[in-house]
Amino acid sequence: MQRNFQKRQPKLEGRGLLEAVNSEGPHSDWLGMPDYYIHTLTVAGDEFKYLSADSKLDVGVGDTVVFRYQEVGKTEKKEKRIDKRSLGIYIDPSQYMQNN
């Protein structure tokens, strides 16, 4: 069986002002699994979940963030889950060199 990656859905992208962060954890699903935290981020009015081994994030409320995410679940209200290592601060190219 051969996979055709051209038919795969492209990753969804999000960007906006980080309005709130609510962290829960640590969680451990089974013995030997490392602890993880569930961060619920409110970005431009939408809620996104981000699973991380760190209790604190590198982004803060008031930052403009950018990320890739997937919609998970089979119900009407799908959970929006941010991909691992894709969350970061948005840098406006026109303002990049003006801070020096």
Coordinates of C-alpha atoms in Angstrom, one line a residue:
M1 CA 0.0 0.0 0.0
Q2 CA 1.5 3.3 -1.1
R3 CA 0.5 6.6 0.5
N4 CA -0.2 9.7 -1.6
F5 CA 0.8 12.7 0.5
Q6 CA -0.5 15.2 -2.0
K7 CA -4.1 14.3 -0.9
R8 CA -3.3 15.0 2.7
Q9 CA -5.0 17.9 4.3
P10 CA -2.6 20.8 4.9
K11 CA -2.0 21.8 8.5
L12 CA -4.2 24.6 9.8
E13 CA -2.4 27.7 10.9
G14 CA -3.4 30.2 13.6
R15 CA -2.2 33.6 14.5
G16 CA -3.4 36.3 16.9
L17 CA -3.2 38.0 20.3
L18 CA -2.8 35.7 23.2
E19 CA -5.5 36.8 25.6
A20 CA -5.3 34.1 28.4
V21 CA -3.5 31.0 29.4
N22 CA -4.9 28.4 31.8
S23 CA -2.6 25.5 32.8
E24 CA -3.5 22.2 34.4
G25 CA -1.2 19.5 35.6
P26 CA 1.0 17.6 35.9
H27 CA -0.8 14.7 34.4
S28 CA 0.5 11.2 34.0
D29 CA -1.6 8.6 32.0
W30 CA 0.4 5.5 32.8
L31 CA 3.3 4.3 34.8
G32 CA 6.6 5.4 33.3
M33 CA 5.1 8.1 31.2
P34 CA 6.6 11.5 31.8
D35 CA 4.4 14.1 33.4
Y36 CA 2.8 16.7 31.0
Y37 CA 0.8 19.9 31.4
I38 CA -2.3 20.9 29.4
H39 CA -2.3 24.6 28.6
T40 CA -5.5 26.1 27.3
L41 CA -4.7 29.2 25.3
T42 CA -7.3 31.8 24.3
V43 CA -6.1 33.3 21.0
A44 CA -8.3 35.9 19.3
G45 CA -11.4 34.6 21.0
D46 CA -10.8 30.9 20.2
E47 CA -9.6 28.2 22.7
F48 CA -6.7 25.9 21.8
K49 CA -5.0 23.1 23.8
Y50 CA -1.3 22.7 24.0
L51 CA 0.3 19.7 25.6
S52 CA 3.8 20.3 27.0
A53 CA 6.3 18.8 29.4
D54 CA 7.0 22.3 30.7
S55 CA 4.8 24.0 33.4
K56 CA 5.5 27.4 31.9
L57 CA 5.3 28.5 28.2
D58 CA 7.8 30.7 26.3
V59 CA 4.9 33.0 25.3
G60 CA 2.9 35.2 27.5
V61 CA -0.4 37.1 27.6
G62 CA -0.3 40.1 25.3
D63 CA 2.1 38.4 22.8
T64 CA 1.1 37.9 19.2
V65 CA 1.5 34.2 18.6
V66 CA 1.6 31.9 15.6
F67 CA 1.2 28.1 15.4
R68 CA 0.0 25.1 13.5
Y69 CA -3.0 23.1 14.9
Q70 CA -5.3 20.2 14.2
E71 CA -9.0 19.7 14.9
V72 CA -9.4 16.6 17.0
G73 CA -12.6 14.7 17.7
K74 CA -15.7 13.5 15.9
T75 CA -18.3 15.7 17.5
E76 CA -19.6 19.1 16.3
K77 CA -17.3 20.9 18.7
K78 CA -13.9 19.7 17.8
E79 CA -11.0 20.4 20.1
K80 CA -8.3 22.5 18.5
R81 CA -4.9 21.1 19.5
I82 CA -1.7 23.0 18.8
D83 CA 1.1 20.9 17.3
K84 CA 4.2 20.2 19.4
R85 CA 7.0 22.7 19.0
S86 CA 5.0 24.9 16.6
L87 CA 4.0 27.6 19.1
G88 CA 6.0 30.8 18.9
I89 CA 5.9 34.6 19.0
Y90 CA 5.0 36.3 15.7
I91 CA 7.7 38.7 14.4
D92 CA 6.6 41.4 12.0
P93 CA 9.3 41.6 9.3
S94 CA 8.7 45.4 8.8
Q95 CA 9.4 46.0 12.5
Y96 CA 12.3 43.5 13.0
M97 CA 15.3 45.8 12.5
Q98 CA 13.7 48.9 14.1
N99 CA 14.2 47.6 17.7
N100 CA 18.0 48.0 17.5

